[in-house]
Tab-separated table of C-alpha atoms in Angstrom:
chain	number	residue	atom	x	y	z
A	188	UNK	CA	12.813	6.371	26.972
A	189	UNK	CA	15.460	4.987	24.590
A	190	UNK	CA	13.916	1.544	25.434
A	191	UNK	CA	10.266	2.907	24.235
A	192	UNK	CA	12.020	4.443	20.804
A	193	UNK	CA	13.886	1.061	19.930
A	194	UNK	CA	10.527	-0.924	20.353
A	195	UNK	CA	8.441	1.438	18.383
A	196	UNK	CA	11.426	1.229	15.813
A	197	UNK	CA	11.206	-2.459	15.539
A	198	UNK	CA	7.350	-2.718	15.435
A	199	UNK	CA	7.877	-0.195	12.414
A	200	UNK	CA	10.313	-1.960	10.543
A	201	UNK	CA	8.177	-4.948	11.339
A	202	UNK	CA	4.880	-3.786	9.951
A	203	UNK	CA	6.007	-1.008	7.729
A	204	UNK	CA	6.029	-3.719	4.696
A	205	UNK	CA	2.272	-4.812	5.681
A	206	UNK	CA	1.244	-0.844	5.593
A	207	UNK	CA	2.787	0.061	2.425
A	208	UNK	CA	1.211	-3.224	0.677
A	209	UNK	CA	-2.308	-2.436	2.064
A	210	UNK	CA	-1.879	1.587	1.105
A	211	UNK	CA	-1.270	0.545	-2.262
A	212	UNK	CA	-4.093	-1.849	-2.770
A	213	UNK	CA	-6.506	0.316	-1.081
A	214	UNK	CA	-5.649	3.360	-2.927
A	215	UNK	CA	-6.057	1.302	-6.368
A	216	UNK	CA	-9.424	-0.222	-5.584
A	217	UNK	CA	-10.619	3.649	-4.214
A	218	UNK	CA	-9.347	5.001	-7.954
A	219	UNK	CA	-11.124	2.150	-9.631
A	220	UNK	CA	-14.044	3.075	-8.050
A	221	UNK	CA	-13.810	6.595	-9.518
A	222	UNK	CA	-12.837	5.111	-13.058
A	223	UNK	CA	-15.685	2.734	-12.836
A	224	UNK	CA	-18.422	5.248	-12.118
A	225	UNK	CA	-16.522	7.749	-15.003
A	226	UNK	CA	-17.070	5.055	-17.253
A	227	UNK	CA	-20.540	3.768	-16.238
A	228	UNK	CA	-22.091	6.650	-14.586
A	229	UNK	CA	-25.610	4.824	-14.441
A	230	UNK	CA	-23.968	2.424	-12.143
A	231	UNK	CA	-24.043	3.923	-8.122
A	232	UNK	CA	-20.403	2.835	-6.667
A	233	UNK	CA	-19.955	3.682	-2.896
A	234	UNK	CA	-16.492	3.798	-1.558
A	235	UNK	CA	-15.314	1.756	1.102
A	236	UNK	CA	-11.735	2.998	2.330
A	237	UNK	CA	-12.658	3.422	6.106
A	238	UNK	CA	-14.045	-0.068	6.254
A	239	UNK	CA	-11.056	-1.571	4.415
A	240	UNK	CA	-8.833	-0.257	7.268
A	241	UNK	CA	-10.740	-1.069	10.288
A	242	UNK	CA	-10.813	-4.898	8.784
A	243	UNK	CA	-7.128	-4.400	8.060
A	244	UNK	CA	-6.411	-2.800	11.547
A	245	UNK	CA	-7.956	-5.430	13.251
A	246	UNK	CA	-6.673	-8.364	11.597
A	247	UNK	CA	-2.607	-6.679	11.774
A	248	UNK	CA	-3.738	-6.083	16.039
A	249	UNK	CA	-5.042	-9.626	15.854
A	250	UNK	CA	-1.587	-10.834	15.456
A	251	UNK	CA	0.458	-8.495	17.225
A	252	UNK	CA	1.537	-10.431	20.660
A	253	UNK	CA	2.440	-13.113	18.612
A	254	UNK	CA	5.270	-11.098	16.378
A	255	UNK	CA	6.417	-8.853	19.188
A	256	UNK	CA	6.311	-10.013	22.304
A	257	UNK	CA	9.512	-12.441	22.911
A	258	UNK	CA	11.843	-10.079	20.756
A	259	UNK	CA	10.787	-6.694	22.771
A	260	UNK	CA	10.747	-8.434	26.004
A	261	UNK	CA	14.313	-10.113	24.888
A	262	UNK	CA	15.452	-6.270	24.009
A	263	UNK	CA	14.925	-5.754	27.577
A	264	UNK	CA	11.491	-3.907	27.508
A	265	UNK	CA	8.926	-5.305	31.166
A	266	UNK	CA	5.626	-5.929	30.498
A	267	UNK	CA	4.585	-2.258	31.860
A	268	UNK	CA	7.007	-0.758	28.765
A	269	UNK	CA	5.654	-3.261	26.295
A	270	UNK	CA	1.947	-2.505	26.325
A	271	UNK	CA	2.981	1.683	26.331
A	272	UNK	CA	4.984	0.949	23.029
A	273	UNK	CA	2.246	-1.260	21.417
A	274	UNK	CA	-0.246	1.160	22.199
A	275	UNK	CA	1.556	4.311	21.348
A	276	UNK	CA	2.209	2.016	18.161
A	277	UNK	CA	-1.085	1.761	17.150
A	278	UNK	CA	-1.837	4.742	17.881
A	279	UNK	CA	1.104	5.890	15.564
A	280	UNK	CA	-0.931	3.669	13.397
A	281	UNK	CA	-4.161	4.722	13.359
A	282	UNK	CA	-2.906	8.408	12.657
A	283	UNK	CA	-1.126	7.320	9.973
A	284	UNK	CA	-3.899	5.570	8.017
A	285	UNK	CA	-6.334	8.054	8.599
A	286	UNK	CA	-4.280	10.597	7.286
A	287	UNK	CA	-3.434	8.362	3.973
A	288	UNK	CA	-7.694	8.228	4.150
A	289	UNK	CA	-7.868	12.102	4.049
A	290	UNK	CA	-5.835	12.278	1.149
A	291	UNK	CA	-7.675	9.711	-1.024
A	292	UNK	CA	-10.982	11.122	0.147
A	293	UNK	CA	-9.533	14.646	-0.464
A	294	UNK	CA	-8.593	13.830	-4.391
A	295	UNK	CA	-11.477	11.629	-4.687
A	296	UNK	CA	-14.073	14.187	-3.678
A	297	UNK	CA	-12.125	17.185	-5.943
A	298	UNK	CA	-12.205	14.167	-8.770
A	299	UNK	CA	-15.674	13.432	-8.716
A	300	UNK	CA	-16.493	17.487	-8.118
A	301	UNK	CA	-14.280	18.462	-11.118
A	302	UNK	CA	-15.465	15.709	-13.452
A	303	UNK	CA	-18.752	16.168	-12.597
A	304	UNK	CA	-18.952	12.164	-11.632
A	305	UNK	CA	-22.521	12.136	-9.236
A	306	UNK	CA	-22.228	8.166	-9.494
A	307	UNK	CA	-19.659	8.005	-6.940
A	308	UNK	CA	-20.018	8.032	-3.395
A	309	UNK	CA	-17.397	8.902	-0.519
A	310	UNK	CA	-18.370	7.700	2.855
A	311	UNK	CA	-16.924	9.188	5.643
A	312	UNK	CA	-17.903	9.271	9.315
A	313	UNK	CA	-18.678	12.913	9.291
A	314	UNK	CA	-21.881	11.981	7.581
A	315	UNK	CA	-23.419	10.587	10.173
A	316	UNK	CA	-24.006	13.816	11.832
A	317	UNK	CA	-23.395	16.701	9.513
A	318	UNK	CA	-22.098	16.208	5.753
A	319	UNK	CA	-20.947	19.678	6.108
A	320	UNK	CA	-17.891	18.931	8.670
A	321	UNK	CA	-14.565	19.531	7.291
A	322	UNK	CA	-12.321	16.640	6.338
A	323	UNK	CA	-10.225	17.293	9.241
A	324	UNK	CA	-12.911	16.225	11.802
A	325	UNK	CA	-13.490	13.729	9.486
A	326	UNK	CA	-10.092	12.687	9.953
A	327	UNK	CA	-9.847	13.075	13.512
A	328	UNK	CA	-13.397	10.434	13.983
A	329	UNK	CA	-11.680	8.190	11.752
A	330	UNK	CA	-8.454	7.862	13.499
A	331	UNK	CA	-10.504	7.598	16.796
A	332	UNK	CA	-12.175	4.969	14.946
A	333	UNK	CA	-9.146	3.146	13.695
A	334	UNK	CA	-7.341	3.028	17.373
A	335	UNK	CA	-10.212	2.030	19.036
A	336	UNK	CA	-10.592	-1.310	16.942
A	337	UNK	CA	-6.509	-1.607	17.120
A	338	UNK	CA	-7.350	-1.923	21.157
A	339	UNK	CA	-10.031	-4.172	20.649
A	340	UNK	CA	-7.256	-6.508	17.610
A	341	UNK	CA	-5.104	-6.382	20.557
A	342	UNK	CA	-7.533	-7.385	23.218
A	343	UNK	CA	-8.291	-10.483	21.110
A	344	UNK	CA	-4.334	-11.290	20.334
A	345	UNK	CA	-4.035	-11.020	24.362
A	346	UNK	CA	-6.647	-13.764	24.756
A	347	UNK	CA	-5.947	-16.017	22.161
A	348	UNK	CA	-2.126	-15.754	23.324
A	349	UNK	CA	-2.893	-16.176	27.208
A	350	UNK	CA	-5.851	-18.756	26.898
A	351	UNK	CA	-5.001	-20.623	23.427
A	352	UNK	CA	-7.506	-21.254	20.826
A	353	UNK	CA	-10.358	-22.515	23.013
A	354	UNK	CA	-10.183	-19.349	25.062
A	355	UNK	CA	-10.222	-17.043	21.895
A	356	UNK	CA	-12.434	-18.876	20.226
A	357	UNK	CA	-14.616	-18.870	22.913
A	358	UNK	CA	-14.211	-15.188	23.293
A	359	UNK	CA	-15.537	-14.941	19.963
A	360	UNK	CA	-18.671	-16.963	20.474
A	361	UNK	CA	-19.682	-14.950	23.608
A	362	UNK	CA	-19.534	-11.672	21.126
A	363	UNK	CA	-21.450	-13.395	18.332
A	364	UNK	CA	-24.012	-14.556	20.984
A	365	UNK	CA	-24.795	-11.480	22.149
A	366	UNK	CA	-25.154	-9.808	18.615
A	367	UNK	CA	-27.574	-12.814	17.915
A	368	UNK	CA	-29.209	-12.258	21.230
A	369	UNK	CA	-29.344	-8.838	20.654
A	370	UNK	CA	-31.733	-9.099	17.166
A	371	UNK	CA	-34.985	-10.557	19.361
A	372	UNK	CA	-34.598	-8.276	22.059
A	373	UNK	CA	-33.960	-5.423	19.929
A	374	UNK	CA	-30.879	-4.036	21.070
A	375	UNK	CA	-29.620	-2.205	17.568
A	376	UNK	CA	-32.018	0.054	17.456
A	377	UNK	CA	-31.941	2.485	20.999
A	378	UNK	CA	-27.924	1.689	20.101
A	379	UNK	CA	-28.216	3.215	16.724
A	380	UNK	CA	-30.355	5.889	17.944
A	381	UNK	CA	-28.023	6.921	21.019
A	382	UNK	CA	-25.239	6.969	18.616
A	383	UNK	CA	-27.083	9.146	15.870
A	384	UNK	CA	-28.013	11.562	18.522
A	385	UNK	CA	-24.239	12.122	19.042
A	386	UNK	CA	-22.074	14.565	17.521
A	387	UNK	CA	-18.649	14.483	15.754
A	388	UNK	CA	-16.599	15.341	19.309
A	389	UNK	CA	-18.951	12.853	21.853
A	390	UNK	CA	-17.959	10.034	18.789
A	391	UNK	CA	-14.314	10.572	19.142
A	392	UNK	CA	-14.653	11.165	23.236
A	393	UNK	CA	-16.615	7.481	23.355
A	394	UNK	CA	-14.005	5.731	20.896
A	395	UNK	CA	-11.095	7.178	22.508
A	396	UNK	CA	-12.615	6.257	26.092
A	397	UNK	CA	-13.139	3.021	24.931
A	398	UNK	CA	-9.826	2.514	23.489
A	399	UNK	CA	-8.592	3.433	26.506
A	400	UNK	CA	-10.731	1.286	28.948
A	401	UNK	CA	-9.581	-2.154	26.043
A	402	UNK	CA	-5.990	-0.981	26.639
A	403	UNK	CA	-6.047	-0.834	30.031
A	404	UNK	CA	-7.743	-4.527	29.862
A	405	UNK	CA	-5.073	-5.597	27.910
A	406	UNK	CA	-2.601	-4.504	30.271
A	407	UNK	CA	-3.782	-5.788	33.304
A	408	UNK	CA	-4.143	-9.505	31.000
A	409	UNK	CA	-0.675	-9.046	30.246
A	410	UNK	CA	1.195	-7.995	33.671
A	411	UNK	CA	2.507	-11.675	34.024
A	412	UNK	CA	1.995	-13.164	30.536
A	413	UNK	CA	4.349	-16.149	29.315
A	414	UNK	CA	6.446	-15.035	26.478
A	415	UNK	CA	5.555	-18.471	24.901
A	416	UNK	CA	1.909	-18.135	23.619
A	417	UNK	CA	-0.375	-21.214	24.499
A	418	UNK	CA	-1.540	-21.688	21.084
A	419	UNK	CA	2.267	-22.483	20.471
């Protein structure tokens, strides 16, 4: 247990810097947005916080064998441990950034209410179902959200790091094959309609099963990995 603290404390001394740097810019460009449609309010501005922090989210999971591996395997964490502390991690993660999201939506939305600003729109997840739901499921769909594409960052560090950049690379063209495969047989739409006929608790259910199914990928990818990467 002490072994699984200590790792999650040096992943969060390790990314804590990237997290406050990204908080900050985010927030500024989300209050711009709100200045920008005060001051021009013939101009529509649509916020896009919860996009901003899957791209983030997946870029900082992207990279995350490479800056922890050899030092928590060196602290004297086995592969088993390793994956448990970088998933709890980004879980840890993803609960943290949606909550910074619920508090920038929460002022932004009183802002925009109390100013009577109708140029600005707030996005959230919640809208694709009912735009009634409380910020709080809101925030629970968009921290499914966020750990979801953490496990699929992670699932792409693990096969660049295992396979070197041929493998990942190749990993990547597979995916964009099959979303350009997907346009002429006309996969989007029965995808877009299953997920529309959803609710707010079958979205977080799927993410969170999916999450789960990616980390468990990752783990088994992982059981006997080298802790030199082969794009070294």
């Amino acid at each position: 247990m002490n072994q699984i603290k200590g790792g999650l404390y040096t992943l969060f001394l390790s990314y804590k810097r990237d997290f406050y740097i990204f908080t900050a810019i985010n927030t500024m460009f989300l209050f711009l947005s709100l200045i920008m449609g005060m001051l021009f309010p013939d101009i529509t501005i649509m916020t896009i916080g919860i996009v901003m922090v899957l791209i983030f989210t997946f870029i900082i999971s992207m990279k995350l064998l490479d800056r922890s591996l050899a030092i928590l395997l060196r602290y004297g964490l086995n592969r088993s441990r390793y994956i448990a502390v970088t998933g709890g991690f980004m879980l840890l993660w993803s609960l943290a950034n949606a909550a910074v999201l619920f508090i920038i939506n929460a002022l932004l939305l009183f802002f925009t209410k109390q100013f009577d600003v109708t140029s600005v729109t707030v996005p959230r997840l919640t809208m694709l179902y009912d735009n009634s739901l409380s910020l709080v499921v809101n925030y629970v769909m968009d921290a499914s959200a966020i750990f979801m594409l953490a496990m699929a960052g992670m699932l792409t560090s693990v096969i660049f790091y295992r396979f070197g950049s041929i493998g990942g690379y190749s990993f990547f063209g597979v995916i964009l094959a099959l979303l350009f495969i997907g346009v002429p047989l006309k996969w989007y739409g029965p995808l877009v309609d299953g997920l529309l006929s959803w609710n707010a608790a079958l979205f977080v259910v799927a993410m969170l099963a999916i999450a789960v199914a990616v980390l468990a990928i990752v783990w088994l990818l992982t059981r006997r990995v080298s802790t030199v990467s082969a794009n070294v």
